[in-house]
Short mmCIF file of C-alpha atoms in Angstrom, two decimals:
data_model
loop_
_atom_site.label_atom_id
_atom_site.label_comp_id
_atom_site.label_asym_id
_atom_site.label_seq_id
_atom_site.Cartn_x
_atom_site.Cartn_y
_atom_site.Cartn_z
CA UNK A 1 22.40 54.61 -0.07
CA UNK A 2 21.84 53.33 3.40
CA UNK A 3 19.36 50.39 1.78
CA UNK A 4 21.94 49.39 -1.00
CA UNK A 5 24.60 48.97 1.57
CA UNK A 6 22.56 46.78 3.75
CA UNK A 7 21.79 44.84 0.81
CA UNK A 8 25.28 44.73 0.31
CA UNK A 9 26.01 43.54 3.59
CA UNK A 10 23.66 41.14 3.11
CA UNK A 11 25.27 39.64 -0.20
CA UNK A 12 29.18 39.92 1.32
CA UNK A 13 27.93 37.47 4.43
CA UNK A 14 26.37 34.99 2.47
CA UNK A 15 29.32 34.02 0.66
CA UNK A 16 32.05 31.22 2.46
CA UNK A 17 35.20 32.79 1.46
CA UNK A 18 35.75 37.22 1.39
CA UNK A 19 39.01 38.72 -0.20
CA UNK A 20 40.80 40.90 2.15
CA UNK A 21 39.07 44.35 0.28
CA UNK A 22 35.57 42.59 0.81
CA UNK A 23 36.44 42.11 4.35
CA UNK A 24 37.31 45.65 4.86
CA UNK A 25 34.43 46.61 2.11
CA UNK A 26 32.54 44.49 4.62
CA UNK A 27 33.70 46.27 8.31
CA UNK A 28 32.80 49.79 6.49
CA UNK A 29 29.65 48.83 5.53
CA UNK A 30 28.07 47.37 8.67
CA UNK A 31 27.44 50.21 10.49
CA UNK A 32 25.27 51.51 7.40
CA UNK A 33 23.39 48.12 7.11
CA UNK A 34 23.06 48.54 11.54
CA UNK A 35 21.43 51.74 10.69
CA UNK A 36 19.30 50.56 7.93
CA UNK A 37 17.93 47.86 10.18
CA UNK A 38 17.23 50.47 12.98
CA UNK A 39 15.27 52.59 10.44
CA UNK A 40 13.07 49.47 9.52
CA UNK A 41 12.59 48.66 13.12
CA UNK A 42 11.76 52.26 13.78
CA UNK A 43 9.38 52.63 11.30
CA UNK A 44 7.54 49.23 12.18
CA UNK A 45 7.28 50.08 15.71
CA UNK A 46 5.57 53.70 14.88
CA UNK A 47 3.19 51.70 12.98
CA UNK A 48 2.43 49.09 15.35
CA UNK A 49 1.60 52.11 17.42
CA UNK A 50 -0.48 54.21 15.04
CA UNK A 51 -2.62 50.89 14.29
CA UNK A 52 -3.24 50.25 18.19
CA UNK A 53 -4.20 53.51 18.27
CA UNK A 54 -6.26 53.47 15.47
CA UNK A 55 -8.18 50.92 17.02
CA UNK A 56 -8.45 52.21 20.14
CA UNK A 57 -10.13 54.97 18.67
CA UNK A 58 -12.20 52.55 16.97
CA UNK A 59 -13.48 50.70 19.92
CA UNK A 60 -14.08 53.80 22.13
CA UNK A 61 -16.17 55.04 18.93
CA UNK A 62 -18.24 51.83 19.32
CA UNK A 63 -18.61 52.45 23.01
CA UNK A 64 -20.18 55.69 22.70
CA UNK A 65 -22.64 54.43 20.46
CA UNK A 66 -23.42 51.66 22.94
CA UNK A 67 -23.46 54.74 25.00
CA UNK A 68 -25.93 56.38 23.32
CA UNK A 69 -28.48 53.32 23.11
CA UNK A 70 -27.90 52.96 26.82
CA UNK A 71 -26.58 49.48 26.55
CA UNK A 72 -23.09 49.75 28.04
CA UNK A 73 -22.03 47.16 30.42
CA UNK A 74 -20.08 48.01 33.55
CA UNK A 75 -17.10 46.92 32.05
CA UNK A 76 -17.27 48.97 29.04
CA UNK A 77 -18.35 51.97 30.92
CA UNK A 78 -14.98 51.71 32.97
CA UNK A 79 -13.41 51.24 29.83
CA UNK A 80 -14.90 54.32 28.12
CA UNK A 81 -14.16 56.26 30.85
CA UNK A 82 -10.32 55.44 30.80
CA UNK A 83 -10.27 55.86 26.52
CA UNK A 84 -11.77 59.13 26.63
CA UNK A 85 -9.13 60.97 28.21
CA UNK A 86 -6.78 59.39 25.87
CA UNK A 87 -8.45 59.63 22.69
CA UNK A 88 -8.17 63.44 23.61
CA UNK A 89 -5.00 63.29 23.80
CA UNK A 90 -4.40 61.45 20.53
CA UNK A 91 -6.35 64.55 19.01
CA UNK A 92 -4.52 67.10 20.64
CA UNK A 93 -1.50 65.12 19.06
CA UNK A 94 -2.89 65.47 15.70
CA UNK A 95 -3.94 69.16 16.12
CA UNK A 96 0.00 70.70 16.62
CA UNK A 97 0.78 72.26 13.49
CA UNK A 98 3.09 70.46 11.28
CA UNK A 99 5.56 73.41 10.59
CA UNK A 100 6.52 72.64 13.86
CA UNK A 101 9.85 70.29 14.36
CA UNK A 102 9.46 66.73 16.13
CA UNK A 103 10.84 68.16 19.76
CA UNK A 104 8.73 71.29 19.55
CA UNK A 105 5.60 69.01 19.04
CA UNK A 106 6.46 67.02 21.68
CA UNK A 107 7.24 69.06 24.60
CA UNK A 108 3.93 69.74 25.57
CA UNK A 109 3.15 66.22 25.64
CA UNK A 110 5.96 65.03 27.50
CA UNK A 111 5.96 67.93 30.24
CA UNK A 112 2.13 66.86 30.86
CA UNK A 113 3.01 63.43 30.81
CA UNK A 114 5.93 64.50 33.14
CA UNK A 115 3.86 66.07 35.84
CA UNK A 116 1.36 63.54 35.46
CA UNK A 117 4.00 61.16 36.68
CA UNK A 118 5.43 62.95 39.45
CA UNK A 119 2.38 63.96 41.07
CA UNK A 120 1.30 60.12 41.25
CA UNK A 121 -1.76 60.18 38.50
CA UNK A 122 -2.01 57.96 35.84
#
């Protein structure tokens, strides 16, 4: 519903000349096509996100096998020290039960990330 009147939107604007009802078809329809937009922009931000992430985890993975061979540079030791902590949390994120609700999943994160911030840590 939301799509089909963003799509409609879409169509009303790109015409020269609107009839008073597509005008007011128009004004009813915009904040549905706002919201439609939002979603998309939503949805591309989460996985913008995710794939950063993703590769995040990827690169510390490669790090601890550089690790392991004993070939890690200063650099990426620093590095691997500052992913670790992070890729645990990312875990800790995936390991909250998914019968929980959005908020209930996220208060524990946000409370340590809340403390974190007023005590001065990073």
């Amino acid at each position: 519903m939301v799509k089909a009147a963003a799509d409609r939107v879409a169509e009303l604007e790109e015409r020269e000349q609107l009839t008073d009802e597509q005008e007011k078809e128009l004004a009813a329809l915009r904040p549905k096509a706002q919201q439609w937009q939002k979603h998309k922009e939503r949805d591309a931000n989460r996985y913008r996100v995710g794939k950063a992430a993703a590769d995040r985890v990827a690169e510390l993975e490669e790090l601890e096998e550089l690790e392991e061979r004993e070939q890690l540079t200063e650099g990426q030791a620093a590095e691997l020290t500052v992913l670790r902590p992070k890729a645990q949390q990312w875990q800790n994120i995936r390991n909250i039960p998914r019968s929980i609700s959005g908020w209930e999943r996220l208060l524990p994160i946000v409370l340590r990330s809340w403390r974190s911030w007023r005590s001065g840590s990073s």
